[in-house]
XYZ file of C-alpha atoms in Angstrom:
398
model
C 106.858 79.204 128.139
C 106.739 76.222 125.780
C 103.386 75.205 124.293
C 102.964 71.472 124.329
C 100.524 68.683 124.960
C 101.768 65.586 126.798
C 101.632 62.330 124.892
C 98.354 60.564 125.602
C 98.499 57.257 127.358
C 94.717 56.770 127.411
C 91.474 58.059 125.925
C 90.479 61.690 126.378
C 88.017 62.421 129.179
C 84.839 64.477 128.829
C 85.351 68.003 130.163
C 89.135 67.974 129.898
C 91.054 70.893 128.409
C 93.765 70.302 125.813
C 95.999 72.666 123.877
C 95.909 72.675 120.087
C 97.809 74.306 117.272
C 95.448 75.822 114.687
C 95.865 77.512 111.320
C 96.039 81.288 111.801
C 94.994 81.770 108.164
C 91.613 80.274 109.025
C 91.111 81.430 112.608
C 88.916 84.527 112.940
C 91.442 86.124 115.316
C 94.560 84.884 113.482
C 95.559 82.758 116.486
C 97.894 79.824 115.958
C 97.214 77.971 119.230
C 94.255 77.635 121.551
C 93.032 75.681 124.578
C 89.877 73.678 123.878
C 87.363 71.790 126.014
C 86.157 68.278 125.221
C 82.361 68.601 125.165
C 81.350 65.383 123.421
C 82.866 61.904 123.313
C 81.364 59.741 120.594
C 82.016 56.181 119.497
C 84.201 57.358 116.605
C 85.114 60.940 117.464
C 86.026 63.507 120.111
C 84.398 66.922 119.776
C 86.485 69.754 121.245
C 85.375 73.395 121.282
C 87.557 76.489 121.503
C 87.576 77.424 125.211
C 87.566 81.174 124.569
C 84.589 80.898 122.238
C 82.797 78.484 124.572
C 83.123 80.833 127.527
C 81.879 83.774 125.445
C 78.430 82.300 124.786
C 75.568 82.133 127.284
C 73.996 79.012 128.795
C 71.150 78.878 126.306
C 73.620 79.050 123.426
C 75.761 76.351 125.051
C 72.746 74.074 125.325
C 71.989 74.639 121.656
C 75.573 73.780 120.715
C 75.537 70.654 122.892
C 72.334 69.500 121.199
C 73.977 70.124 117.817
C 77.034 68.129 118.866
C 74.814 65.233 119.966
C 73.131 65.219 116.567
C 76.445 65.597 114.713
C 78.053 62.753 116.671
C 75.120 60.445 115.898
C 75.281 61.385 112.222
C 79.036 60.822 112.175
C 78.710 57.369 113.730
C 75.658 56.160 111.818
C 76.219 57.695 108.392
C 79.305 59.805 107.638
C 81.990 57.490 108.950
C 80.575 54.147 107.719
C 79.579 55.567 104.327
C 82.981 57.050 103.568
C 85.164 54.224 104.882
C 83.063 51.585 103.094
C 83.621 53.400 99.813
C 87.126 54.785 100.236
C 88.857 52.921 103.045
C 90.021 53.914 106.515
C 91.811 56.932 107.836
C 95.110 56.137 109.588
C 93.696 54.047 112.444
C 94.612 54.019 115.299
C 97.218 56.305 113.779
C 99.777 58.609 115.283
C 97.773 59.110 118.500
C 97.072 55.371 119.003
C 93.381 56.240 119.403
C 90.620 54.952 117.151
C 88.619 58.166 117.536
C 88.981 61.129 115.189
C 89.404 64.511 116.905
C 87.072 67.280 115.719
C 88.107 70.768 116.856
C 85.523 73.547 116.544
C 86.654 77.173 116.555
C 85.591 80.487 114.949
C 86.966 80.884 111.444
C 87.231 83.666 108.931
C 84.725 84.228 106.164
C 82.594 81.259 105.121
C 85.221 78.543 105.535
C 83.505 75.333 106.541
C 86.591 73.729 108.009
C 89.997 72.359 107.138
C 92.402 69.448 107.467
C 96.122 69.741 108.209
C 98.362 66.838 107.207
C 101.017 68.100 109.641
C 98.898 66.686 112.481
C 99.746 63.205 111.196
C 103.456 63.773 111.813
C 105.632 63.509 114.910
C 106.205 66.776 116.739
C 109.940 66.115 116.685
C 109.755 66.567 112.902
C 106.900 69.116 112.759
C 106.831 71.263 115.940
C 103.247 72.475 115.424
C 101.757 69.033 114.850
C 98.851 68.076 117.093
C 99.810 64.413 116.663
C 96.216 63.359 116.122
C 93.938 62.185 113.344
C 91.854 65.329 113.359
C 89.811 67.859 111.413
C 88.649 71.397 112.140
C 85.137 72.880 111.819
C 83.908 76.468 111.820
C 81.845 77.247 114.928
C 79.746 79.578 112.756
C 78.032 76.583 111.161
C 77.873 74.155 114.070
C 74.137 74.743 114.608
C 73.303 74.479 110.902
C 72.741 71.639 108.450
C 76.073 72.533 106.830
C 77.981 71.061 109.803
C 77.464 67.463 108.697
C 78.399 68.292 105.086
C 81.587 70.012 106.209
C 82.464 67.144 108.554
C 82.045 64.652 105.706
C 84.232 66.840 103.479
C 87.056 67.048 106.016
C 86.916 63.360 106.928
C 87.420 62.594 103.236
C 90.686 64.549 103.360
C 91.764 62.491 106.373
C 90.998 59.263 104.511
C 92.806 60.478 101.398
C 95.926 61.227 103.408
C 96.029 57.655 104.687
C 95.210 55.982 101.383
C 97.714 58.034 99.373
C 100.470 59.415 101.618
C 100.623 56.747 104.315
C 99.875 53.572 102.377
C 101.166 54.402 98.894
C 103.728 57.115 99.580
C 102.284 59.619 97.095
C 100.440 62.914 97.541
C 97.172 63.430 95.698
C 96.772 66.385 93.344
C 94.964 69.084 95.311
C 92.128 69.484 92.802
C 91.231 65.777 92.970
C 91.663 65.630 96.752
C 89.158 68.490 96.980
C 86.855 66.977 94.344
C 86.467 63.750 96.314
C 85.872 65.757 99.479
C 83.277 67.825 97.637
C 81.453 64.655 96.612
C 81.419 63.245 100.167
C 78.320 65.211 101.296
C 76.467 64.056 98.172
C 77.438 60.431 98.841
C 76.189 60.799 102.419
C 72.844 62.074 101.150
C 73.155 65.684 102.295
C 72.605 67.178 98.836
C 69.396 65.258 98.135
C 67.400 68.324 99.124
C 68.897 71.013 96.923
C 67.676 74.160 98.673
C 70.108 75.134 101.413
C 72.606 72.397 100.500
C 76.328 72.564 99.915
C 75.618 71.552 96.317
C 73.401 74.602 95.826
C 76.253 76.804 97.008
C 78.696 75.101 94.632
C 76.359 75.517 91.676
C 76.342 79.247 92.338
C 80.156 79.252 92.668
C 80.417 77.496 89.311
C 77.915 79.624 87.419
C 79.579 82.794 88.731
C 82.925 81.712 87.178
C 82.327 78.717 84.882
C 85.614 79.020 82.971
C 87.766 78.493 86.074
C 90.406 75.808 85.260
C 89.557 72.449 86.819
C 93.049 71.459 87.957
C 94.510 74.898 88.751
C 93.850 75.109 92.487
C 93.876 78.537 94.179
C 91.482 77.739 97.051
C 88.851 80.205 95.833
C 85.067 79.614 95.561
C 85.314 79.129 91.793
C 87.703 76.198 92.316
C 85.205 74.429 94.552
C 82.426 75.147 92.084
C 84.088 73.664 89.013
C 85.487 70.725 91.014
C 82.089 69.862 92.410
C 80.146 70.189 89.165
C 82.685 68.123 87.225
C 82.917 65.354 89.810
C 79.109 65.194 90.045
C 79.077 64.555 86.295
C 81.862 61.970 86.472
C 80.125 59.917 89.167
C 76.728 60.464 87.530
C 77.908 58.728 84.355
C 80.714 56.413 85.491
C 79.975 55.568 89.128
C 81.551 56.273 92.496
C 84.049 53.435 91.965
C 85.960 55.758 89.658
C 86.647 57.909 92.729
C 87.378 55.011 95.071
C 89.562 53.056 92.632
C 91.494 56.192 91.706
C 92.090 56.753 95.424
C 93.329 53.191 95.945
C 95.940 53.678 93.245
C 99.586 54.728 93.328
C 98.745 57.172 90.545
C 97.466 60.677 91.277
C 95.314 63.266 89.544
C 94.261 62.686 85.947
C 96.416 59.570 85.707
C 94.530 57.937 88.566
C 91.155 58.723 86.952
C 92.294 57.167 83.674
C 93.502 54.123 85.612
C 90.122 53.741 87.321
C 88.194 54.200 84.069
C 90.228 51.461 82.393
C 89.901 49.170 85.425
C 86.122 49.530 85.345
C 85.857 48.747 81.632
C 85.188 52.205 80.207
C 86.665 53.129 76.832
C 86.677 56.886 77.455
C 89.562 58.767 79.020
C 89.614 61.854 81.219
C 90.060 64.239 78.294
C 87.029 62.890 76.440
C 84.912 62.990 79.574
C 85.968 66.559 80.286
C 84.880 67.540 76.771
C 81.519 65.817 77.256
C 81.113 67.719 80.508
C 81.802 71.089 78.856
C 79.004 70.256 76.409
C 76.719 69.129 79.227
C 76.987 72.335 81.222
C 76.127 74.268 78.064
C 73.045 72.391 76.805
C 72.250 69.829 79.559
C 69.885 67.946 77.296
C 69.664 64.138 77.261
C 67.897 64.176 73.896
C 71.170 65.386 72.344
C 72.953 62.294 73.681
C 73.184 60.414 76.962
C 76.592 61.951 77.705
C 75.319 65.514 77.411
C 73.181 65.858 80.518
C 73.077 65.367 84.281
C 70.689 62.673 85.477
C 70.379 64.254 88.936
C 67.174 66.261 89.254
C 69.104 68.832 91.278
C 71.374 69.523 88.305
C 69.222 68.965 85.239
C 68.600 72.691 84.790
C 72.221 73.840 85.193
C 73.493 75.722 82.143
C 76.296 78.207 81.623
C 75.619 81.414 79.706
C 77.797 81.527 76.574
C 79.285 84.634 75.053
C 76.678 85.725 72.512
C 77.764 86.973 69.075
C 75.147 88.419 66.707
C 75.537 88.437 62.913
C 73.691 91.162 60.993
C 70.851 89.959 58.755
C 72.475 90.932 55.465
C 73.440 88.719 52.506
C 77.101 88.617 53.519
C 78.838 89.530 56.768
C 81.999 88.588 58.654
C 82.464 88.245 62.411
C 85.837 87.617 64.010
C 86.115 86.197 67.549
C 89.363 85.766 69.439
C 90.102 84.382 72.874
C 92.435 82.381 75.066
C 91.536 79.320 77.122
C 93.564 77.762 79.915
C 94.121 74.018 80.081
C 91.129 72.098 81.458
C 88.764 75.047 81.368
C 85.693 75.634 79.237
C 84.935 78.599 76.979
C 81.514 78.810 75.354
C 80.398 80.927 72.375
C 76.961 81.291 70.763
C 76.405 82.689 67.272
C 72.978 83.898 66.155
C 71.598 86.133 63.404
C 72.641 86.226 59.769
C 70.917 84.165 57.089
C 71.701 81.588 54.459
C 74.805 79.438 54.882
C 77.017 80.122 57.882
C 80.700 79.327 57.372
C 82.867 79.011 60.465
C 86.634 79.048 60.116
C 88.516 78.059 63.245
C 92.232 78.625 63.808
C 94.205 77.514 66.860
C 96.640 80.216 67.904
C 99.059 77.571 69.115
C 98.858 75.647 65.854
C 97.857 72.496 67.734
C 95.638 69.889 66.128
C 92.605 68.893 68.204
C 88.823 68.465 68.062
C 86.521 71.423 68.637
C 82.985 70.548 69.789
C 80.269 72.517 68.062
C 76.510 72.331 68.469
C 73.769 73.365 66.077
C 70.379 74.196 67.574
C 67.492 74.141 65.142
C 64.395 76.313 65.260
C 62.491 73.502 67.024
C 64.961 73.695 69.905
C 66.766 70.402 69.191
C 70.544 70.175 69.546
C 72.957 68.331 67.249
C 76.456 67.783 68.680
C 79.376 67.521 66.249
C 83.164 67.801 66.301
C 85.427 69.827 64.049
C 88.836 68.164 63.661
C 91.617 70.665 63.006
C 94.375 69.916 60.536
C 98.086 69.806 61.301
C 98.190 73.599 61.102
C 95.453 73.985 63.682
C 92.792 75.029 61.179
C 89.311 73.772 60.357
C 86.083 74.848 58.674
C 82.376 73.971 58.893
C 79.279 75.118 57.019
C 75.789 75.355 58.499
C 73.049 75.726 55.903
C 69.682 77.435 56.296
C 70.899 79.537 59.169
C 68.175 81.605 60.864
C 65.424 79.698 59.018
C 65.962 76.036 59.976
C 68.980 76.380 62.255
C 68.678 79.039 64.936
C 72.109 79.106 66.537
C 75.618 77.693 66.552
C 77.563 76.979 69.720
C 81.321 76.484 69.941
């Protein structure tokens, strides 16, 4: 028996049942299609719930869910939708389904997934047989009665907007890491991370601190990816404004190129690479007294610091310590050197032989940081000397 949904000639009706394709990789029972019941019709969205899940809960639980849907619909109409479209532009509207409302499908998902977006739903079923032919997003029923629901809805709507602004209007596909980074910032922009405890931002800080050296642009859809994306994009907007995100979205460029375009358009003389370096320093020391670029201004993030690899020199007149390591592109590696005495000489050699700048930070015994840069020569080598180590200068960070 074929699984299909007739083309809609009019708006969906409260209480109706419709069939949907879903992603079996997310669904808690690995299903790829389900019937769902329309339980809430809002001004900007339809809210469908998985029929099997809906029929498995009791009346009291249903009433709780309905109350949550009422609150979520109001939040979507009054805050999420207007905030995101005013900053980033519209989703495809009325789009493939010729309906101005976004479809939100709620079903049980695996693990702690908040939701997802599937670009296939924006395509004709003749070309993509499992397209739902709707502007739609998916939410995990596990979180529907929690404060996370509105954060996840904002995140997924941002993906829907990105698809229209990049794929539909400009014919390009955004780099996944930046698509996710904008979506990660959406809850913050909507005000849902203002209270840190219990927020999506709190969860992302933990993800980041658990694996801080995860590469920013190497997307594997793991918690560490969301952590580094979120913490970097918070810094970018903190220092350069949300227009960097919106102007990079409204550009035919993608990824790093689009960020550099937006920075130039908004009159900034720093590029992505320089900002990334500043961010790697920020998450190490997070101290505005060391320089305005080396801290978060958000109170929720002003105590965030990674733990560097600590290397201890013996307190003898002369000692040698050798440290080796590999770093992926667009990832941070942090080292702290303590101990020893007298003059500390650091010799740095790039294994690739590349010439670049290495940030280093000296922390004195009063706790003040001094940020400097070691420029390597054409052979990828460089050297610095730190005097009065252990007496006036307490530690060196690379």
